[in-house]
PDB file of C-alpha atoms in Angstrom:
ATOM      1  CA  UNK J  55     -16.410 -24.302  25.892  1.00 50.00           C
ATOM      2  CA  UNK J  56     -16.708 -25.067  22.253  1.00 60.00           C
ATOM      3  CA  UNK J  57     -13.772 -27.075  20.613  1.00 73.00           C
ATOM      4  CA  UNK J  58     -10.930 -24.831  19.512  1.00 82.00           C
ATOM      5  CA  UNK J  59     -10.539 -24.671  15.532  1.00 86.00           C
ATOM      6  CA  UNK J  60      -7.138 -26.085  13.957  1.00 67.00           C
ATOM      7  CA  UNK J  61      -6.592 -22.269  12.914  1.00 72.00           C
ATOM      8  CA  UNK J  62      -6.607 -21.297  16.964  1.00 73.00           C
ATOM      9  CA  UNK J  63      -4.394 -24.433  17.598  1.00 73.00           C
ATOM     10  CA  UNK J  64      -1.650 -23.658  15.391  1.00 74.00           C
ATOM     11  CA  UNK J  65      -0.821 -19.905  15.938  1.00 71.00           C
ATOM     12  CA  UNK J  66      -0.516 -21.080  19.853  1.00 77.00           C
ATOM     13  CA  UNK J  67       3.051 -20.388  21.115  1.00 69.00           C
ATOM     14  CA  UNK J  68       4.241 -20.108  17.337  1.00 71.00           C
ATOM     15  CA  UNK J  69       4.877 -16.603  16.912  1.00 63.00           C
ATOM     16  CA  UNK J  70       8.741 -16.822  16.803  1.00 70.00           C
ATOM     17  CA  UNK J  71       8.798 -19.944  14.731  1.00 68.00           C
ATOM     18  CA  UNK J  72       6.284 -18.000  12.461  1.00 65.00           C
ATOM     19  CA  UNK J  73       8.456 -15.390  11.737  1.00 64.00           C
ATOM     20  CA  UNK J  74      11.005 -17.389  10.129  1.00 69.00           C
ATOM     21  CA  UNK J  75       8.841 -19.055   7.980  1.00 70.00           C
ATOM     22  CA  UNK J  76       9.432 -19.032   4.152  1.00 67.00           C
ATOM     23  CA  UNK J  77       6.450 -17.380   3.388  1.00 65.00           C
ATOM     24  CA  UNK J  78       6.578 -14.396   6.047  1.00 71.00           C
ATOM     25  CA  UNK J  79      10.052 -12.788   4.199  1.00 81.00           C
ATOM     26  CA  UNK J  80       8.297 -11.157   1.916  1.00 81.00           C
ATOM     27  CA  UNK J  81       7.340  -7.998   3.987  1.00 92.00           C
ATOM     28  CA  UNK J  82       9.225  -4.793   2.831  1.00 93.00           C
ATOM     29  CA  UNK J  83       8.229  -5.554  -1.264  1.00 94.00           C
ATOM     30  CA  UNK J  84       4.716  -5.918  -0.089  1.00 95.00           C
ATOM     31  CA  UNK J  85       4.690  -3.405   2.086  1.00 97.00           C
ATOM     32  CA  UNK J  86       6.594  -1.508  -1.198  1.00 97.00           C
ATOM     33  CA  UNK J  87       3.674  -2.226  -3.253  1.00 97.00           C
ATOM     34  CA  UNK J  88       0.673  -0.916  -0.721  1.00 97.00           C
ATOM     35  CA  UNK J  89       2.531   2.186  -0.053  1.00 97.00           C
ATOM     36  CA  UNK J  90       2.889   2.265  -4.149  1.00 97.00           C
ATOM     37  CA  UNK J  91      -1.590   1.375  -4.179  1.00 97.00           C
ATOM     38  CA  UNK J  92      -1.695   4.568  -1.371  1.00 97.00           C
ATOM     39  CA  UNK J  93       0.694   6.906  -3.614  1.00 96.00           C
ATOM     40  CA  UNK J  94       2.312   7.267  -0.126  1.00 95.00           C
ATOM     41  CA  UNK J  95      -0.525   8.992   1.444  1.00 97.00           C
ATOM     42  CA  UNK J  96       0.563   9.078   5.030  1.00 97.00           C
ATOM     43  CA  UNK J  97      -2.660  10.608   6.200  1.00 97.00           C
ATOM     44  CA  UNK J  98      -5.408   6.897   5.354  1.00 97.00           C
ATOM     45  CA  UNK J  99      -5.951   5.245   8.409  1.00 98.00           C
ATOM     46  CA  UNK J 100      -5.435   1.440   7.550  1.00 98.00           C
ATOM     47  CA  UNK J 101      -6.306  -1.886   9.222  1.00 98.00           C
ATOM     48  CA  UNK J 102      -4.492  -4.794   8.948  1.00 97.00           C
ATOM     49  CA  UNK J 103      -6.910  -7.777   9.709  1.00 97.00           C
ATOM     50  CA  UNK J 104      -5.256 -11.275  10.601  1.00 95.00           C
ATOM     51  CA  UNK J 105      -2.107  -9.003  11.283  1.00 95.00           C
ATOM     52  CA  UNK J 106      -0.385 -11.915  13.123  1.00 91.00           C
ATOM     53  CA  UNK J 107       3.074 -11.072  14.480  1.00 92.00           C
ATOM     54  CA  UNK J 108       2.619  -7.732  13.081  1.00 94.00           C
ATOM     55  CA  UNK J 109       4.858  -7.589   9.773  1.00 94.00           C
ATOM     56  CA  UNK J 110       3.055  -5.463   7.427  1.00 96.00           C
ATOM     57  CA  UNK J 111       1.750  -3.372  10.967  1.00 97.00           C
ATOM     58  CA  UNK J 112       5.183  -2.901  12.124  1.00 96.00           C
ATOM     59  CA  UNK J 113       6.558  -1.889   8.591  1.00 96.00           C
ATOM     60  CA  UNK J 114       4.242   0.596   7.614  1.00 98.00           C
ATOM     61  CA  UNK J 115       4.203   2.191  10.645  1.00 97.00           C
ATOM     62  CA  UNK J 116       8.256   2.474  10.698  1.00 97.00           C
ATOM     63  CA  UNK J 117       7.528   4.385   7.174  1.00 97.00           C
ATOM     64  CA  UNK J 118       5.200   6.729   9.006  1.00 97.00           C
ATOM     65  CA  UNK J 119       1.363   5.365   8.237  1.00 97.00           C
ATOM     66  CA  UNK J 120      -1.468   5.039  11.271  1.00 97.00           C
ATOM     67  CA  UNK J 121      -2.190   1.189  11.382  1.00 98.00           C
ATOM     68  CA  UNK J 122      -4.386  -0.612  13.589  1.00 98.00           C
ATOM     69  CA  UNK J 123      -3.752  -4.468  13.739  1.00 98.00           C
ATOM     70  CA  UNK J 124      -6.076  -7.261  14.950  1.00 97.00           C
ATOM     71  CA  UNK J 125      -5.381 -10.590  14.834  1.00 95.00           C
ATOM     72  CA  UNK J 126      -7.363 -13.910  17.040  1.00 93.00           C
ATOM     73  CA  UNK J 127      -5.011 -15.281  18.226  1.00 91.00           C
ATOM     74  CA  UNK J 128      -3.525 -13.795  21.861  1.00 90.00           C
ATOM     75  CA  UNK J 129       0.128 -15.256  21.272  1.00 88.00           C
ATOM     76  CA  UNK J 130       0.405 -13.994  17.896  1.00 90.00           C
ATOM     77  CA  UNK J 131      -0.171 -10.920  19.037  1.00 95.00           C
ATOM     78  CA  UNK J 132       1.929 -10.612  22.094  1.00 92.00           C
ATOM     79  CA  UNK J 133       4.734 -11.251  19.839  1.00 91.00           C
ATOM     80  CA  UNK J 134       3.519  -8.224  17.201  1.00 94.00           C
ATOM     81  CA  UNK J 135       3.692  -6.089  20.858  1.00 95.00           C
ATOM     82  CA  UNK J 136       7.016  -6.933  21.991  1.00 93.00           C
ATOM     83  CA  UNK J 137       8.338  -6.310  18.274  1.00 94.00           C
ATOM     84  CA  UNK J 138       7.091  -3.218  17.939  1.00 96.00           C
ATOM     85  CA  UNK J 139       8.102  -2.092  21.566  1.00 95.00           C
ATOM     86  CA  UNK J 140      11.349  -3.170  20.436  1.00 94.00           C
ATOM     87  CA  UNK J 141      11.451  -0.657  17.775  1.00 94.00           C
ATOM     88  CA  UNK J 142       9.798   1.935  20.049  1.00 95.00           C
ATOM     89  CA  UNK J 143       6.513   1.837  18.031  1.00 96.00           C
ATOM     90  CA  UNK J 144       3.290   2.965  19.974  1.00 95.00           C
ATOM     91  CA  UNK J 145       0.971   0.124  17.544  1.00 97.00           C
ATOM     92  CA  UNK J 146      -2.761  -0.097  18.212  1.00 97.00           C
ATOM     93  CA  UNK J 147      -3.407  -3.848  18.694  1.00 97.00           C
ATOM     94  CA  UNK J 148      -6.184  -5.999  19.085  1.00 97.00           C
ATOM     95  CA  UNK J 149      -7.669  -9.050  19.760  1.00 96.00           C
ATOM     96  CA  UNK J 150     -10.638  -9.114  17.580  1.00 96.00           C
ATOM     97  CA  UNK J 151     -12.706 -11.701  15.417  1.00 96.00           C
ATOM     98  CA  UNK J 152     -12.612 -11.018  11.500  1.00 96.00           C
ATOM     99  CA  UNK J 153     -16.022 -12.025  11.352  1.00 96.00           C
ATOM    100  CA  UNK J 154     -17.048  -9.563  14.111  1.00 97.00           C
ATOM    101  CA  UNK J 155     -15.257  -6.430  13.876  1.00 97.00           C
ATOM    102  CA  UNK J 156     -16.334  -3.283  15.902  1.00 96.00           C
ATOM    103  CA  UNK J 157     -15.287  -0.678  13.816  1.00 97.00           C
ATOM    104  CA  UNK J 158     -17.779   0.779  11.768  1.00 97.00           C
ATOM    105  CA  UNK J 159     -16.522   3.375   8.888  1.00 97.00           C
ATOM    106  CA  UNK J 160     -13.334   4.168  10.025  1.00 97.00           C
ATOM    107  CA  UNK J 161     -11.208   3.151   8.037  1.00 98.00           C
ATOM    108  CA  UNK J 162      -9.352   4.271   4.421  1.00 98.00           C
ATOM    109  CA  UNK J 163      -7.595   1.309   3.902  1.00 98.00           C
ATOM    110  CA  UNK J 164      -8.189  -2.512   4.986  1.00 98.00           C
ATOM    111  CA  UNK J 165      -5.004  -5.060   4.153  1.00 98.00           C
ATOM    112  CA  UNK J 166      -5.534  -8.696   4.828  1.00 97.00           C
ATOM    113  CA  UNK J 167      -2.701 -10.557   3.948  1.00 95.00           C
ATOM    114  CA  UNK J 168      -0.943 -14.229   3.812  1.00 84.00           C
ATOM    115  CA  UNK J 169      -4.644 -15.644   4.643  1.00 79.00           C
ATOM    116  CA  UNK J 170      -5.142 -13.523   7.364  1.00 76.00           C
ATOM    117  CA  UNK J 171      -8.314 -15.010   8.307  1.00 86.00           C
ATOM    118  CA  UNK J 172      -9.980 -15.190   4.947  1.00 92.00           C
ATOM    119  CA  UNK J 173     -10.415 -18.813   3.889  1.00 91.00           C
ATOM    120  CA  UNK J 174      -9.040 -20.244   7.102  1.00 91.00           C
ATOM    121  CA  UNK J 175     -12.588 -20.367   7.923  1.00 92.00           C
ATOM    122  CA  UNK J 176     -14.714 -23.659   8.491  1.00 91.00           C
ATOM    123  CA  UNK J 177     -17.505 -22.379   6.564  1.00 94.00           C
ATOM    124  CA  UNK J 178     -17.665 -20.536   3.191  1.00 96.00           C
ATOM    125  CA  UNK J 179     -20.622 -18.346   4.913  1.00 97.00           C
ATOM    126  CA  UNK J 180     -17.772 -17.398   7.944  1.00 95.00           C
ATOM    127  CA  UNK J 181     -15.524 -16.769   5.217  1.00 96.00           C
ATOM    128  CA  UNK J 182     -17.796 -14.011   3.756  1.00 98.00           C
ATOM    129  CA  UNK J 183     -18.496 -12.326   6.982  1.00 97.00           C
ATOM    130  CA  UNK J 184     -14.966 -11.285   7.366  1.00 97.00           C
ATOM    131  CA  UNK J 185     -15.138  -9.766   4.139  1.00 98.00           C
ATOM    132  CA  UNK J 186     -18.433  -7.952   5.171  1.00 98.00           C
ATOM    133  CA  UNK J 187     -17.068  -7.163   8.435  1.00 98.00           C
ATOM    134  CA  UNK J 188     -13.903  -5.531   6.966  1.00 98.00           C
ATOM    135  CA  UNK J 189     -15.939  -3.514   4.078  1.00 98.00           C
ATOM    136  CA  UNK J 190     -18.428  -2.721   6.934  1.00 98.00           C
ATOM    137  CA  UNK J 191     -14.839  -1.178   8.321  1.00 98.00           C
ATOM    138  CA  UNK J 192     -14.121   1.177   5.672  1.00 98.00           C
ATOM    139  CA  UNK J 193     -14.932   4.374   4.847  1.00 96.00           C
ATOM    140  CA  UNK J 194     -17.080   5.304   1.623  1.00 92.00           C
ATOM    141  CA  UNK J 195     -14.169   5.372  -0.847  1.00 92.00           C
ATOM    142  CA  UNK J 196     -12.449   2.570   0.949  1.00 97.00           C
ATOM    143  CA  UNK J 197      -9.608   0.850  -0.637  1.00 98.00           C
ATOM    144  CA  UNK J 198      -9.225  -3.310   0.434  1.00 98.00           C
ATOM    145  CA  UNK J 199      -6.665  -4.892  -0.639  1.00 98.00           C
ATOM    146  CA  UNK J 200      -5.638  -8.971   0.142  1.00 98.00           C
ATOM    147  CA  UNK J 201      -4.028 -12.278  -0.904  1.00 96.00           C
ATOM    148  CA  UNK J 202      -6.321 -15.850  -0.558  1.00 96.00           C
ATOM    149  CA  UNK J 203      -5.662 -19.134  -2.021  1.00 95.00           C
ATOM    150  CA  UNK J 204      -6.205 -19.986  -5.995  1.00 97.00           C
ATOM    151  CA  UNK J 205      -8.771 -22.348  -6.757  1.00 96.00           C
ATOM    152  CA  UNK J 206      -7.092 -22.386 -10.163  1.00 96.00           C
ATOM    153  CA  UNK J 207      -3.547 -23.789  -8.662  1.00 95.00           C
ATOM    154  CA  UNK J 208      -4.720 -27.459  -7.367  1.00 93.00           C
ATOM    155  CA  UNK J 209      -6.755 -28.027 -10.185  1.00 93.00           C
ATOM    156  CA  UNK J 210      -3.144 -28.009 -11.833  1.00 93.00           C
ATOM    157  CA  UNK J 211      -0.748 -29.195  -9.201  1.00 89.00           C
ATOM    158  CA  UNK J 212      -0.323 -30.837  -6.251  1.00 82.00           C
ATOM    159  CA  UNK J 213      -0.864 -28.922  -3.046  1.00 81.00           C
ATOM    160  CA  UNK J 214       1.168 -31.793  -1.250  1.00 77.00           C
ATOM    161  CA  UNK J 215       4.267 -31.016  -3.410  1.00 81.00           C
ATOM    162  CA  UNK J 216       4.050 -27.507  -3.315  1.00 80.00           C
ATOM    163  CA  UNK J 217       4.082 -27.356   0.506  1.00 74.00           C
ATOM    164  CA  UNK J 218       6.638 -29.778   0.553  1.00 72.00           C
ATOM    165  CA  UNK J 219       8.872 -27.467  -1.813  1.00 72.00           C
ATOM    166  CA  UNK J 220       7.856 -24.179  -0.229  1.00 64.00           C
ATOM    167  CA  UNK J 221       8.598 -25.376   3.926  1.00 56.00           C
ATOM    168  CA  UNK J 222      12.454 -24.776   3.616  1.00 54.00           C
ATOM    169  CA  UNK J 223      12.819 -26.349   6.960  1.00 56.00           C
ATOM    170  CA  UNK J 224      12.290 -29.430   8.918  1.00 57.00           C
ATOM    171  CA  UNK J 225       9.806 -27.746  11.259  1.00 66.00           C
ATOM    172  CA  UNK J 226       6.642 -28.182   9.204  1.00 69.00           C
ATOM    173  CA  UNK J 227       5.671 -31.712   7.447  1.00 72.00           C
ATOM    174  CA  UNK J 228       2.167 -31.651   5.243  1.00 70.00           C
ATOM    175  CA  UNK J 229       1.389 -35.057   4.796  1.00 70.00           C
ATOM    176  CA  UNK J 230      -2.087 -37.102   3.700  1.00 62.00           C
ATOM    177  CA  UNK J 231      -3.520 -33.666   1.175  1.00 80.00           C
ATOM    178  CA  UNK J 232      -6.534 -34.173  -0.628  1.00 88.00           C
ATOM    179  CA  UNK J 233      -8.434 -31.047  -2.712  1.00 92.00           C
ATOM    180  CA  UNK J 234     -11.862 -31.691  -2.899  1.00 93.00           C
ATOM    181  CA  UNK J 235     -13.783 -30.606  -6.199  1.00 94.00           C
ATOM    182  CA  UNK J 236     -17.264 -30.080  -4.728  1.00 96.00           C
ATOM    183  CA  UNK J 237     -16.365 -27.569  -2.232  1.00 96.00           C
ATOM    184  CA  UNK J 238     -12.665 -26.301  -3.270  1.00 96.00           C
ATOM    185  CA  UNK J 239     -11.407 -27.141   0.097  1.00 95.00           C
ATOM    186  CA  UNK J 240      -8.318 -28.543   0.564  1.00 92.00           C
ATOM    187  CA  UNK J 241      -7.692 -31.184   3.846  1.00 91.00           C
ATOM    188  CA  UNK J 242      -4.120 -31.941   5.450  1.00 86.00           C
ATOM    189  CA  UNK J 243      -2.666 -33.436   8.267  1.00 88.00           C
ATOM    190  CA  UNK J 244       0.241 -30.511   9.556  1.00 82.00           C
ATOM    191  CA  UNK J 245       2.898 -31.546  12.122  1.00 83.00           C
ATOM    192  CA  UNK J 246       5.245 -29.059  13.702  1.00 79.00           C
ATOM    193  CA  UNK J 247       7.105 -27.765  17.079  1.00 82.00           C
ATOM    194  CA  UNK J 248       5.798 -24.437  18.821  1.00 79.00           C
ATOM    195  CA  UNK J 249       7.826 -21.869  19.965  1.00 77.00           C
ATOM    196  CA  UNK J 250       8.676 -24.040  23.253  1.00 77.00           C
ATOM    197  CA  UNK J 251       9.003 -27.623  21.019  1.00 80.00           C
ATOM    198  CA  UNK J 252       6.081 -29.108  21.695  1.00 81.00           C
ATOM    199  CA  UNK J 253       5.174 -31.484  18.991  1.00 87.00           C
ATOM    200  CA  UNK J 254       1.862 -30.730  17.417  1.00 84.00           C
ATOM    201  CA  UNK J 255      -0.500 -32.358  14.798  1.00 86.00           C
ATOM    202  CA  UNK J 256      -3.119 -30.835  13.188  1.00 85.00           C
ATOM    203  CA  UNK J 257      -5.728 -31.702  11.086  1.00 87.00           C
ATOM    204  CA  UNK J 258      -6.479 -28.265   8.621  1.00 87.00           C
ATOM    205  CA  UNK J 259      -8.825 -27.845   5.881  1.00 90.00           C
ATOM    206  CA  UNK J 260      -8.665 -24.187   4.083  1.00 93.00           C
ATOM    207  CA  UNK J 261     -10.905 -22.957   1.079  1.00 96.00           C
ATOM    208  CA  UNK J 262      -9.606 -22.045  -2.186  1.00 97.00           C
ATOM    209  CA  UNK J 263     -11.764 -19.575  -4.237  1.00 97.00           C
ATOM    210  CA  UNK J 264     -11.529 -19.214  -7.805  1.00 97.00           C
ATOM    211  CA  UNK J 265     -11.569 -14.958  -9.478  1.00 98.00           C
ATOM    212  CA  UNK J 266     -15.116 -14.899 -10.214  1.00 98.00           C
ATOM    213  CA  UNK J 267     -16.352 -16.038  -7.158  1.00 98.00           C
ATOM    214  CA  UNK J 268     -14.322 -13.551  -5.577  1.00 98.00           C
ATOM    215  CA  UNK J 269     -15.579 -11.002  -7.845  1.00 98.00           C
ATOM    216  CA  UNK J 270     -18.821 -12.070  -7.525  1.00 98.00           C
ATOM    217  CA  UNK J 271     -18.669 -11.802  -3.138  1.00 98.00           C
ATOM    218  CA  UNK J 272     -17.133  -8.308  -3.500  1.00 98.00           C
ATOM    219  CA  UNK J 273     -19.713  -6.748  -5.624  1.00 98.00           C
ATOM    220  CA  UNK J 274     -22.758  -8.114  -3.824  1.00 98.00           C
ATOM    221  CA  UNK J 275     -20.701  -6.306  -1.044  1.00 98.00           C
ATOM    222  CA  UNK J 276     -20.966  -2.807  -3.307  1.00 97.00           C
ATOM    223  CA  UNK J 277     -17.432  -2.658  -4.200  1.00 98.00           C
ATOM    224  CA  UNK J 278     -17.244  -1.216  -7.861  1.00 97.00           C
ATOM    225  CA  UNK J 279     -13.830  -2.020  -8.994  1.00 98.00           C
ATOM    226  CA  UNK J 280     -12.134  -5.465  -8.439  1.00 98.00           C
ATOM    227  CA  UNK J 281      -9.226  -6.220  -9.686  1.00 98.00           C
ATOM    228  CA  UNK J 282      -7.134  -9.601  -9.601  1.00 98.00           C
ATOM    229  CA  UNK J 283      -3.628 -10.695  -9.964  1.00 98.00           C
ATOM    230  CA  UNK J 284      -0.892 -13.239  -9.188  1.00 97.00           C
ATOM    231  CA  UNK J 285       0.262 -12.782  -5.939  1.00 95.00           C
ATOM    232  CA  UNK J 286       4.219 -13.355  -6.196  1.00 93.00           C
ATOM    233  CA  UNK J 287       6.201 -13.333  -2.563  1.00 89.00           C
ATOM    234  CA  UNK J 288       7.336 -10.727  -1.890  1.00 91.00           C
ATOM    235  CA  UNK J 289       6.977  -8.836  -4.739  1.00 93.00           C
ATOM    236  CA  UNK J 290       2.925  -7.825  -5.671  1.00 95.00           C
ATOM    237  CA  UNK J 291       2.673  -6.077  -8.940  1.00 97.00           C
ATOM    238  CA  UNK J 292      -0.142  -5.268 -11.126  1.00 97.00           C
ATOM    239  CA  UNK J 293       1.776  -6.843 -13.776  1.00 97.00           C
ATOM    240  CA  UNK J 294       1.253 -10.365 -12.824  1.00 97.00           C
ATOM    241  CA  UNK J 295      -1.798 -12.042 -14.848  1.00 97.00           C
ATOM    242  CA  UNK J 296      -3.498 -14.304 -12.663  1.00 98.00           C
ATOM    243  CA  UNK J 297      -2.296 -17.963 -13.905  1.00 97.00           C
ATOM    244  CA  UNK J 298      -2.901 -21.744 -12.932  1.00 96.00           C
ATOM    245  CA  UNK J 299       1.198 -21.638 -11.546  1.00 95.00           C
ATOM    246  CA  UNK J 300       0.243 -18.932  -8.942  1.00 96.00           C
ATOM    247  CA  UNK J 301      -0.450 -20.420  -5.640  1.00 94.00           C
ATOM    248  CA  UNK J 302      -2.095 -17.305  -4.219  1.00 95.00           C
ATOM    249  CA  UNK J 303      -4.009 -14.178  -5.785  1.00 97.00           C
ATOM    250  CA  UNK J 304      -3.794 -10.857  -4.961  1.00 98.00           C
ATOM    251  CA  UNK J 305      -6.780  -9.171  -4.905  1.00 98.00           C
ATOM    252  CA  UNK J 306      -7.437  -5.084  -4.835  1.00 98.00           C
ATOM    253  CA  UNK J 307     -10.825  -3.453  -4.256  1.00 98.00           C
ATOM    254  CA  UNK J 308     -12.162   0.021  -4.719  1.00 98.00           C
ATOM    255  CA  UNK J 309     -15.632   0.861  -3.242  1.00 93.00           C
TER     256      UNK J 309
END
């Protein structure tokens, strides 16, 4: 059995810990802002790939939409089950690869957010099959819309400090970050406790794309109108210029 990626390590027992990270509070103003892209069309099926512990699945289906999420990781996704059984929520999900979907033209919609997948990946070529894979998803005048890291931001700043900044707690320490230039990747050591407080280090490395390569991807991929913005927690407006202070873009697709 091949050697498990740091990506399947750290989800692993961390879905309760997950959900109180900094970063995952921003659900009901993102969740605002898709309903706001879908002019509260209740009747697009949408997918919601790397859907983790089910935030975005759980939210939009409370305000009445028909989401299917898939996510890798098994853990992550028992916790999205028990959530939503919680609320009473009948939630279609599944354990599936973003790089090997089996859905083929279902979908109106495909969400893919807080690096749900995209640019986790240890290869820029894996990282473009989940995009495929999810376009190969959607219907003819399919709408995809998703957040990935900004090449722009480390170019400017240091990741190291950010992280540091951004963890609120004690649980997660980024130590030893170094961006490299040649292929936009960014290494780090990570050290946290799981969801039972086992002590784990991890050593990461995630890609961080600049706009036009993005652009570039997406229209080799047929999609005609790209658009890209900051991508502010929480609160996802087409009024945010993509800058050099914006950790993370935001980036919406019409085929």
């Amino acid at each position: 059995m091949s050697k498990k990626q740091w990506y399947e390590s750290l989800f692993e027992n961390y879905g309760q810990k997950y959900d109180k990270e900094c970063f995952t509070q921003g659900t009901i103003g993102e969740c605002d802002f898709i309903e706001a892209e879908l002019k509260s069309n209740k009747s697009l099926k949408i997918i919601d790939v790397g859907c983790g512990t089910g935030r975005h699945t759980i939210e939009l289906t409370k305000r009445g939409y028909s989401v299917t999420g898939i996510d890798l990781s098994e853990s992550q996704l028992k916790r999205a089950i028990e959530k939503a059984q919680r609320d009473n929520l009948n939630i279609d999900f599944q354990q599936q690869d973003a790089r090997n979907l089996t859905f083929n033209n279902e979908f109106d919609v495909a969400i893919m957010l807080c690096e749900g997948g995209f640019s986790l990946m240890e290869t820029d070529e894996m990282n473009f099959e989940i995009l495929r894979n999810v376009t190969k998803s959607l219907k003819g005048q399919g709408k995809f819309i998703f957040t990935t890291l900004n090449g722009l931001f480390p170019l400017y700043h240091s990741v190291e400090k950010f992280c540091a900044s951004k963890t609120g707690d004690e649980n997660v320490t980024y130590r030893s970050n170094t961006f490299d230039l040649m292929t936009f990747r960014e290494h780090n050591t990570i050290e946290f406790e799981d969801d039972f407080g086992n002590k784990k280090t991890l050593e990461c490395n995630e890609r961080y794309y600049v706009p036009c390569e993005i652009t570039s991807m997406l229209k080799s991929l047929g999609y005609r109108k790209i658009d890209i913005y900051g991508a502010k927690l929480g609160a996802f407006s087409r009024n945010d210029k993509l800058t050099t202070e914006d950790f993370e873009m935001l980036v919406i697709a019409e085929k």
